[in-house]
Structure formats: C-alpha cells, structure tokens
Amino acid sequence: MQDFLSIHPEVAAALKAGKAVVALESTVISHGLPYPANVETANALEAAIRAEGAVPATIAVLDGRIRVGLDADDIERLAQPGVRKVSRRDLPVALAQGADGATTVAATMIGAALAGIAVFATGGIGGVHRGVETTLDISADLEELAATDVAVVCAGAKAILDLPRTLEYLETKGVPVIGFATDRFPAFYTASLPLPVDGRCDTADEVARVLRAKWQLGLGGGVVIGVPIPDDAALDAEAVEAAIAQAVGEADAQGVRGKALTPFLLKRMEELTGGASLAANRALLLNNARVGARIAVAYAQQKG
Amino acid sequence: MQDFLSIHPEVAAALKAGKAVVALESTVISHGLPYPANVETANALEAAIRAEGAVPATIAVLDGRIRVGLDADDIERLAQPGVRKVSRRDLPVALAQGADGATTVAATMIGAALAGIAVFATGGIGGVHRGVETTLDISADLEELAATDVAVVCAGAKAILDLPRTLEYLETKGVPVIGFATDRFPAFYTASLPLPVDGRCDTADEVARVLRAKWQLGLGGGVVIGVPIPDDAALDAEAVEAAIAQAVGEADAQGVRGKALTPFLLKRMEELTGGASLAANRALLLNNARVGARIAVAYAQQKG
Amino acid sequence: MQDFLSIHPEVAAALKAGKAVVALESTVISHGLPYPANVETANALEAAIRAEGAVPATIAVLDGRIRVGLDADDIERLAQPGVRKVSRRDLPVALAQGADGATTVAATMIGAALAGIAVFATGGIGGVHRGVETTLDISADLEELAATDVAVVCAGAKAILDLPRTLEYLETKGVPVIGFATDRFPAFYTASLPLPVDGRCDTADEVARVLRAKWQLGLGGGVVIGVPIPDDAALDAEAVEAAIAQAVGEADAQGVRGKALTPFLLKRMEELTGGASLAANRALLLNNARVGARIAVAYAQQKG
Ligand SMILES: [Mn+2]
Ligand SMILES: [Mn+2]
Ligand SMILES: [Mn+2]
C-alpha cells in the first residue's frame, strides 16, 4: 500500500497520538472555486481547523499517490488548470498513470479511511441529479457514504441536485443524516428547506457519540452531518432556485453532462448570482471546517 | 460492542449450544398492529416458535441498547405509543441517545446477525414503493437483504408495495427469493400473484440446505423465504388490490410519506377491509413463525 | 468450501505457481450460441488463451459444485438443452439441489474470485435494460462488478441494453471502465459508440498496472476492460440498432422478460441480421479471450 498512499508526517504523528484530524477535499481547489480564491480558501480552511485544535489533512492525488496532508506548494499546484477530477472509479487509472488529481467527496473519503481519519469537512456532497429518471445520473459520493467509515460535515448536498431524492437514496442505503443544531436538511446556499433529517445533534459531543455508537457496533459506512450555512451568509431561497433552474436548463440545452456537469453548474451559479454564490460557498466551507474540527476533537476525546 | 448490544441469557445459551433460534421484529408491535392485538400477537409468535422446538428472540432497542430476546414487560413497553421506528440509518442516533426503538426488518436483521441468529420470521419485507419513478422511495430492507447473512421468512413483501419491481431489485442485488412449497411469490394477504420465485423448496430441510450452501461458500447476504398465507386466512385478491389503490391514493393526496407512509397504509387497509386485513396479518405472522422455527431447527441440525 | 467448489488440477497448479489464468463463462455455451457453434467456440476460446501463454478456466456449476476449469465432456454437457442459467441469486439453490448450471458474468466472477483468478474474458456484460424507468430491470452483473475483484475483458455491454445508463450505473458504483486502445466505450457489434470511457490503456501491461494499483490499495471490486470488436468483424451500426429496436419491441409485445429476455433478444438478433450477429459475436469473443490472456500474463509478471 505504501506505493500508492503517502501520509504527511504531521498527520501521521497526530493520528498515532490519537489527536483530532480533519480531512479536506481537493476538488474544491481544482474545480470548485476560481483562482486565486481557491488557494486562499484552501489555506483558510486549514487555518480554521488548526484554530479549533485539530490537524488539517487536505487530500489529493499527486504523482500517482494518494497524499493525505498537503503543503502550501501542493495546494498551489492543484490550483493550476488541467488537474483531473478523481472519484472512486478514477483512482486506479490515476495512480497507475502517475497522474495528479483532485479528489471528489468519494475519493477523499477513501483517502481519509485509508489513513484512519474519521471526520471530513466539505461544502456539499454529491447526490441524485435532477432528471435522474431519464439519465440515471447519481453521484458515487452516495455509494461511498454507504460503504466507507467517515463522517462528512457539509451544508447538505450541492443545491443543484434533487434533494428529496438524494435523501431517499441515503435512507435506502442506511446512511444516517444528522442535522447539526437543526431538524431540517440544510440546502447549501440557504437554510430553509422543509425536508427533515433522521436525527438532530446540538453539540459536537453528541455527534461524536453517534459516530462512536455506529462504528463500535460494526455498522460500517459514513454519516452525513448537515450544518446550515451561517445566517449572515445565506442567500435568498427563491433567487437561488431560479438561478439553479436556469443553469440546469442551459446545461441540458448545451448537452453538458458527466464530469463536466457540476463544474458547469457551479460556474453558472456564480455568474447568475453576481458572485453571491461564491461568497456563500466560502462562508459555508469555513463554517463546516470549524464544526468538523470540533467534532474531531470531541471524537478523539471520547475514544481516549 | 457490549455497550450497545445485549443478548438475553436464554438466547445466548441456545446459540452457544447450537440450538435453533428465531428472531422476531418489534415494528409490528409498536407500529404494525393496534393495542392490545400487538401484545397478544407478539406473545403468540414466541409461543408458536417454542412449540416447534426453537427459542424466540424478539429484537428491539431499549435504553440505547440493541436487545436480542425480550421479556413480557419489554413487549408491553414497546406496545405503548411514542416508540420511534428504527431502521439501519436510525440505529446510531437511537443508541447514542439512549432511546427506545422498534426495529424494522433491516434493523432486526442487523441485531440477529450481531447475535449470530440465522433465521428471522416476520410478516412482509419492505420493498420498492409504488411510484418509485417519481419518489425513489425504496425500503432499506432490500439493501440489508443484500448485505446481511440472515434468512427472512415472510409472506412476501408488504402488499402496498410494487411487487414486480421489488423482485427486480432483489435480483439485481443477488438475493435469492425462495418459494416455500410454491413456485410463485406470495402476495402477503393473498397467495395468488403470478410472479415466479427464483427457486422452490418444499421442506424446511431443503431451505436449510440452501442457506448452508450460500454461507458456507462465503456468498454473503440474506435470503427471502416466501411462505403463502394459509388458505383459510387469505383475502380476496381483487378486494385487496382495490383497498390498496384507495389507500395509496389517499396517502398521495394527503402528502403522507417517509416513515409515516407504511403505518398509514396499514391502518387504512384495516379500516377499508373492515378488520379483515388485521386478521390476515396475524394469521400469516403466526404461520411464518412456525415455518421459521422449523427451518431454524433443520439448519441447527445440519450444522451440527 | 470444498463441498461446493472444485478447481481443475491444471488451473490449481497454474494459480499456485503464479501463472496467468483466464476465466471464461458458460452461459455463452448453454444460452448464448446455437449448437454446435457453442461447443466449437468454447473450445476455440480455450485454445486462443493457451496460444497466448495462459491457462483457460471455463466456469460452470456441475452436480451442485462450482467447477473452475472444465474438460471437453463437461463443455459438451453444458451445450445440451435444459441447463439452467445461474446468476448470484441462483447459486445457493443450484448448489443445494445438486444441479447443473451455466454461469452468467456475475456467477462466473464469483467462481473466479473464489479460485483466485483476476482476469475473465467474455462477450459483453449485462447492464441496465432499455425501459428501466418502467421495469427496474438491471443485471446483477453490475452489482457484481461493484463488489468482486475480477477484471472483465469484454466488447462493452450487450448491445440490446441501454448503454448510457449502464455507464452511469457503473460510475455511481465506482467501477472503472477502461478502453483498450480506445477512448470510447465499445458497442459490442460495432466500435462506433460516442460514449467516453473513464480511462484508456494501450497495452496489456498498462491494464495490469491499473489492476495492481486498485487491488493493492484495497479498493475492492471489478474493472471493465472494453475491447472494440475487430474492424473486419464489426457490423453496420444503423442496421444493428434497427434490429435491436425490432427485437426489443417484439419482446415487449410478447411479454418476454426476466431470465428469458436476453436469450430471446440474442436469438432474434441472429435471425434479423441473417446470422451476421452470430459471426460478430464469435469474432469478438475470440478477440477478448486473446486480449484477456495478454492482460493475465502481464498481471502475473508484475505480481511476481
Ligand atoms: Mn454522474
Ligand atoms: Mn422509504
Ligand atoms: Mn433482470
């Protein structure tokens, strides 16, 4: 395994000592945010995690290895154009070809689990796409959540998705969806969705106890921790929905699909909201990193 | 694991001695039947299993522990209003919160597998809901059958479901569907459905040999053993279908969905059939418990 | 396990010595090709694998055992009418009943994995059926590819299927789809489909490195290696599509479904193309066997 996996010494030392570690993904760097906001945000996320007393471990594929924990120059390199997007299915090819790759939620969960990291903070998970009855387009993130023992702290699923059907899929797969200080599933840019979560936890300590119960009993797979976007950063729900409808319609009309779909939609959202979606995205990423770090600290304390 | 799992001494002793044990679920107590029919039926199921020479193990969550094997006062407690319904996704939260919970087919399979019980008798499994093309509503029971090594003795899937698509889903997942003395998949309240099963077994011994082959070869996951409702308890197929159609239509019109859907439909069925569905439900539950006990006895003998 | 699994001495010796072995399926013998073309083709596939320096292991169920590696009389026996088709769900019943059975892609993968064979050559995998939004008919082959560590060398999925949705399903499940010397997913009888693959490998050695990366890292499950049909054997894409549309329409009108569907469609394709589909099928099977053997040889060398 050492051929294809490399854990940063600081991260390895923290894990060995039973300290709190929080994984971060790299698709947000390479495909989620424009330059230089992507580099600034990646560094701010790491700093926010450190400020809460945990060690950040941004995960990516570099030179055909899964790297768990990056340095500043690695992040800069991932922010350049041309880095491929790597999900579970892409990992073997990227590793065999010695390539660089930005890891999706699914591939980041894999790297985190291989390293022994229990908590991962991101913006929003992938899910069931609108129009799935025609396309069968469902993100591999959902299957990863069913299989891999990592808690994913997020603002729900990406707003461009079909949220009710994403929650049904997670229910079928037995994945707990926890609301962090909320009874409702966060809707990424807004906190107003009427869909209920499976359970509510009001503190990081409560979340950590849920994780401990799940994995101690041998119930494999991940957990979704839905954290609403902070009030002062939330967008207007109707305006968001209108922009999404327009962006989805354009993608459909232009035949954009597959790996290109999510980046296309995120970019159009930014344009259609006059940059407001970008600001909201950064705010929720930072908030999730902080909450993730608190959960990781609580989890490390309970384990010890 | 001992924090979250508690096996009744009688059940533990039987398992240790290699004796036959049959698991039973608790959702039928808390959400499937009205009081006091639920308590009476739960006790009658246990008695029927004992009469066939096996030990019953009703499974539930009590005080934040999965309890395998209950006493009479536990069953009475589960029959009171307000007990939450617990499927795979709900287990970690229920355990962490120290709650009580009635286990679905999926969660009961988990408890049975953790305790080492191979046979579980219930009324009907969950499955693909009518209208799935719109809702993506598919019971977690089907994924549990794909993953967890427990044989589920039932009268097919709950009649309110889409049975042809439920069978397709099980086929895709590689779950054997056995007809017990029938070539057709039982339709819960009636024995008249035209859908074929994958294989037919005419005796408990034949079923036990199938289970032994599957698990000895390392082919993980469950098996559905479809047992037709006894002739004298079966309802008229057309009347049942008309009642289901009406109940499903009402649920749709009233926006009933999620966890509330199945209890709503079962209650409406009871009202629409003038109580006949309740009597049929009890008859098939008892029949399945007896058949399950015979299979468990045969399986224990073959293993020894 | 020895009760239900029997490995041919030549195959066992090759595996023990770390030599290249290629698995072959038996459904193509019993249900895919007419007699005596089925026997001739089965023997030709084994010879082609030997000519490349690997040992063939045709897999079937005989007398209630999974047999890995057959003799000439076994193949003759599987070519007779009345052999049942055995997929994952059918294995336990077939074994318990001491039956004979022709193994599908899914069941052949199971036999290969139990024996420790990494490479399997076939014609085309099963997949998502046209009309899935109504039927939910999805081959168990796709779930097997998600779960079982075998590389399947094929000319894509059977052409009668819905190829775009088959690729979406594989993506959701994290299964790599590799194009062998192509950027496009082969369309069985033709090499002209516009759908992209996840990655391209131009040599057997490159494919073997992908397999090694995947399994060395503990990323379980299979890989699809799509090999285009040789140019001189390819059929006209429009004629193929017209024949498929007609055959699918007839199956629908006649209510053909379940296990009977694929054999019905393949037989009608043969009739509608005046035998051309049969010749193409044999050509691609032979080609896949050769490519599979080269990959197995490269994989054995890299492992050593
Ligand atoms: Mn997709
Ligand atoms: Mn549901
Ligand atoms: Mn099918």
Short mmCIF file of C-alpha atoms in Angstrom, two decimals, chain A residues 47-270:
data_model
loop_
_atom_site.label_atom_id
_atom_site.label_comp_id
_atom_site.label_asym_id
_atom_site.label_seq_id
_atom_site.Cartn_x
_atom_site.Cartn_y
_atom_site.Cartn_z
CA ALA A 47 -6.09 27.57 9.46
CA ALA A 48 -9.65 27.36 10.79
CA ILE A 49 -9.15 23.70 11.67
CA ARG A 50 -5.89 24.46 13.47
CA ALA A 51 -7.56 27.29 15.38
CA GLU A 52 -10.00 24.72 16.81
CA GLY A 53 -7.17 22.45 17.95
CA ALA A 54 -7.21 19.86 15.19
CA VAL A 55 -4.79 18.99 12.40
CA PRO A 56 -5.97 19.52 8.79
CA ALA A 57 -5.30 16.87 6.15
CA THR A 58 -6.15 18.04 2.66
CA ILE A 59 -6.26 15.01 0.37
CA ALA A 60 -5.34 14.77 -3.32
CA VAL A 61 -3.56 12.56 -5.82
CA LEU A 62 -0.07 13.82 -6.70
CA ASP A 63 2.39 11.94 -8.90
CA GLY A 64 0.26 8.80 -8.73
CA ARG A 65 -0.05 8.67 -4.96
CA ILE A 66 -2.90 9.46 -2.64
CA ARG A 67 -1.45 12.20 -0.46
CA VAL A 68 -3.06 12.74 2.93
CA GLY A 69 -1.94 16.14 4.16
CA LEU A 70 -0.50 18.71 1.76
CA ASP A 71 2.00 21.54 1.90
CA ALA A 72 1.40 25.05 0.53
CA ASP A 73 3.13 24.32 -2.77
CA ASP A 74 0.97 21.21 -3.27
CA ILE A 75 -2.15 23.34 -2.93
CA GLU A 76 -0.77 25.88 -5.37
CA ARG A 77 -0.11 23.07 -7.84
CA LEU A 78 -3.67 21.76 -7.53
CA ALA A 79 -4.97 25.27 -8.21
CA GLN A 80 -3.48 25.30 -11.71
CA PRO A 81 -5.63 24.37 -14.72
CA GLY A 82 -5.64 20.83 -16.10
CA VAL A 83 -5.78 18.74 -12.93
CA ARG A 84 -8.13 15.83 -13.47
CA LYS A 85 -11.13 15.18 -11.22
CA VAL A 86 -10.76 11.84 -9.45
CA SER A 87 -13.62 9.86 -7.94
CA ARG A 88 -13.56 6.20 -6.82
CA ARG A 89 -13.66 4.84 -10.35
CA ASP A 90 -10.80 7.10 -11.47
CA LEU A 91 -8.35 6.32 -8.67
CA PRO A 92 -6.79 3.14 -10.13
CA VAL A 93 -6.06 4.78 -13.50
CA ALA A 94 -4.73 7.99 -11.94
CA LEU A 95 -2.44 6.03 -9.63
CA ALA A 96 -1.19 3.67 -12.35
CA GLN A 97 -0.50 6.59 -14.68
CA GLY A 98 1.38 8.59 -12.04
CA ALA A 99 -1.03 11.47 -12.53
CA ASP A 100 -2.17 14.40 -10.41
CA GLY A 101 -5.82 14.54 -9.44
CA ALA A 102 -8.29 16.50 -7.37
CA THR A 103 -10.29 14.16 -5.16
CA THR A 104 -14.09 14.31 -5.00
CA VAL A 105 -16.01 13.66 -1.80
CA ALA A 106 -15.96 9.91 -2.57
CA ALA A 107 -12.22 9.73 -3.30
CA THR A 108 -11.40 11.96 -0.32
CA MET A 109 -13.41 9.62 1.93
CA ILE A 110 -11.31 6.73 0.58
CA GLY A 111 -8.06 8.54 1.37
CA ALA A 112 -9.31 9.52 4.81
CA ALA A 113 -10.39 5.97 5.63
CA LEU A 114 -7.08 4.53 4.41
CA ALA A 115 -5.26 6.91 6.74
CA GLY A 116 -7.63 6.37 9.66
CA ILE A 117 -9.29 9.81 9.69
CA ALA A 118 -12.89 9.75 10.92
CA VAL A 119 -14.07 13.30 10.15
CA PHE A 120 -14.06 15.14 6.80
CA ALA A 121 -15.34 18.66 6.17
CA THR A 122 -16.53 19.79 2.74
CA GLY A 123 -19.04 22.13 1.12
CA GLY A 124 -21.76 19.81 -0.10
CA ILE A 125 -21.94 16.15 -1.04
CA GLY A 126 -22.92 14.91 -4.48
CA GLY A 127 -26.26 13.21 -4.86
CA VAL A 128 -29.12 12.35 -7.16
CA HIS A 129 -29.22 14.70 -10.14
CA ARG A 130 -32.40 16.42 -11.28
CA GLY A 131 -33.77 14.40 -14.17
CA VAL A 132 -32.42 11.12 -12.80
CA GLU A 133 -35.50 9.27 -14.13
CA THR A 134 -34.07 9.91 -17.60
CA THR A 135 -30.32 9.90 -17.01
CA LEU A 136 -29.73 7.60 -14.01
CA ASP A 137 -27.10 10.17 -13.01
CA ILE A 138 -26.32 9.60 -9.32
CA SER A 139 -23.07 10.67 -7.68
CA ALA A 140 -20.67 8.00 -6.48
CA ASP A 141 -20.50 10.00 -3.23
CA LEU A 142 -23.73 8.35 -2.08
CA GLU A 143 -22.38 4.81 -2.52
CA GLU A 144 -19.19 5.87 -0.75
CA LEU A 145 -21.22 7.14 2.18
CA ALA A 146 -22.91 3.75 2.32
CA ALA A 147 -19.59 1.92 2.42
CA THR A 148 -16.79 3.95 3.99
CA ASP A 149 -16.43 4.80 7.68
CA VAL A 150 -16.06 8.58 7.51
CA ALA A 151 -18.32 11.33 8.85
CA VAL A 152 -18.86 14.06 6.25
CA VAL A 153 -19.56 17.52 7.66
CA CYS A 154 -21.32 19.57 4.97
CA ALA A 155 -24.04 22.11 4.24
CA GLY A 156 -26.15 19.29 2.80
CA ALA A 157 -25.93 18.23 -0.81
CA LYS A 158 -25.00 20.60 -3.62
CA ALA A 159 -28.06 22.77 -4.30
CA ILE A 160 -28.07 21.90 -7.99
CA LEU A 161 -29.19 18.37 -7.08
CA ASP A 162 -32.56 16.79 -6.41
CA LEU A 163 -32.54 16.97 -2.61
CA PRO A 164 -35.65 14.91 -1.77
CA ARG A 165 -34.43 12.03 -3.92
CA THR A 166 -30.90 12.34 -2.54
CA LEU A 167 -32.33 11.85 0.95
CA GLU A 168 -34.38 8.84 -0.20
CA TYR A 169 -31.25 7.25 -1.68
CA LEU A 170 -29.33 7.77 1.55
CA GLU A 171 -32.22 6.24 3.51
CA THR A 172 -32.28 3.16 1.28
CA LYS A 173 -28.54 2.79 1.84
CA GLY A 174 -28.87 3.15 5.61
CA VAL A 175 -26.75 6.31 5.89
CA PRO A 176 -27.64 8.47 8.91
CA VAL A 177 -28.29 12.12 8.07
CA ILE A 178 -27.80 14.27 11.15
CA GLY A 179 -28.88 17.88 11.47
CA PHE A 180 -26.35 19.94 13.41
CA ALA A 181 -28.49 22.17 15.62
CA THR A 182 -31.33 21.82 13.12
CA ASP A 183 -34.26 19.50 12.41
CA ARG A 184 -34.09 20.20 8.69
CA PHE A 185 -31.70 19.16 5.93
CA PRO A 186 -29.57 22.19 5.01
CA ALA A 187 -30.00 23.35 1.43
CA PHE A 188 -26.43 24.52 0.82
CA TYR A 189 -26.85 28.26 -0.01
CA THR A 190 -29.93 28.55 2.19
CA ALA A 191 -31.07 27.07 5.48
CA SER A 192 -34.73 26.95 4.62
CA LEU A 193 -35.52 23.54 3.15
CA PRO A 194 -38.54 21.74 4.57
CA LEU A 195 -37.02 18.22 4.42
CA PRO A 196 -36.47 16.60 7.83
CA VAL A 197 -33.24 14.89 8.89
CA ASP A 198 -33.06 11.49 10.60
CA GLY A 199 -31.74 12.88 13.84
CA ARG A 200 -30.63 16.11 15.43
CA CYS A 201 -27.48 16.77 17.46
CA ASP A 202 -26.93 20.11 19.13
CA THR A 203 -23.29 19.72 20.11
CA ALA A 204 -20.09 18.27 18.69
CA ASP A 205 -20.05 15.91 21.63
CA GLU A 206 -23.45 14.47 20.68
CA VAL A 207 -22.31 13.93 17.11
CA ALA A 208 -19.19 12.17 18.33
CA ARG A 209 -21.30 9.82 20.45
CA VAL A 210 -23.37 8.89 17.39
CA LEU A 211 -20.19 8.09 15.43
CA ARG A 212 -18.86 6.03 18.30
CA ALA A 213 -22.11 4.03 18.58
CA LYS A 214 -22.18 3.34 14.84
CA TRP A 215 -18.65 2.15 14.40
CA GLN A 216 -18.25 0.43 17.75
CA LEU A 217 -21.20 -1.77 16.81
CA GLY A 218 -19.60 -2.60 13.46
CA LEU A 219 -22.21 -0.69 11.45
CA GLY A 220 -19.99 0.25 8.53
CA GLY A 221 -20.30 3.31 6.34
CA GLY A 222 -20.40 7.04 6.64
CA VAL A 223 -22.58 9.66 8.29
CA VAL A 224 -23.81 12.95 6.83
CA ILE A 225 -23.60 15.85 9.30
CA GLY A 226 -25.66 18.66 7.83
CA VAL A 227 -24.62 22.12 9.06
CA PRO A 228 -26.74 25.07 7.91
CA ILE A 229 -24.94 27.96 6.25
CA PRO A 230 -24.47 30.84 8.75
CA ASP A 231 -27.45 33.22 8.67
CA ASP A 232 -25.44 36.25 7.56
CA ALA A 233 -24.07 34.35 4.55
CA ALA A 234 -27.29 32.63 3.40
CA LEU A 235 -28.78 33.54 0.03
CA ASP A 236 -32.41 34.14 -0.80
CA ALA A 237 -34.02 30.75 -1.41
CA GLU A 238 -36.19 31.84 -4.36
CA ALA A 239 -33.35 33.59 -6.14
CA VAL A 240 -31.15 30.53 -5.70
CA GLU A 241 -33.81 28.21 -7.05
CA ALA A 242 -34.39 30.44 -10.08
CA ALA A 243 -30.65 30.53 -10.85
CA ILE A 244 -30.40 26.75 -10.48
CA ALA A 245 -33.35 26.19 -12.79
CA GLN A 246 -31.75 28.43 -15.40
CA ALA A 247 -28.31 26.80 -15.08
CA VAL A 248 -29.76 23.28 -15.24
CA GLY A 249 -31.78 24.26 -18.31
CA GLU A 250 -28.68 25.63 -20.03
CA ALA A 251 -26.65 22.51 -19.25
CA ASP A 252 -29.43 20.38 -20.70
CA ALA A 253 -29.72 22.53 -23.83
CA GLN A 254 -25.95 22.50 -24.37
CA GLY A 255 -25.62 18.77 -23.68
CA VAL A 256 -23.28 19.27 -20.73
CA ARG A 257 -23.10 16.06 -18.70
CA GLY A 258 -20.86 13.64 -16.84
CA LYS A 259 -17.87 15.07 -15.04
CA ALA A 260 -18.33 18.46 -16.69
CA LEU A 261 -21.83 18.98 -15.29
CA THR A 262 -21.15 20.01 -11.69
CA PRO A 263 -18.33 22.49 -12.50
CA PHE A 264 -20.51 24.00 -15.29
CA LEU A 265 -23.45 24.47 -12.93
CA LEU A 266 -21.33 25.95 -10.14
CA LYS A 267 -19.74 28.43 -12.56
CA ARG A 268 -23.10 29.49 -13.99
CA MET A 269 -24.49 29.87 -10.47
CA GLU A 270 -21.67 32.26 -9.68
#
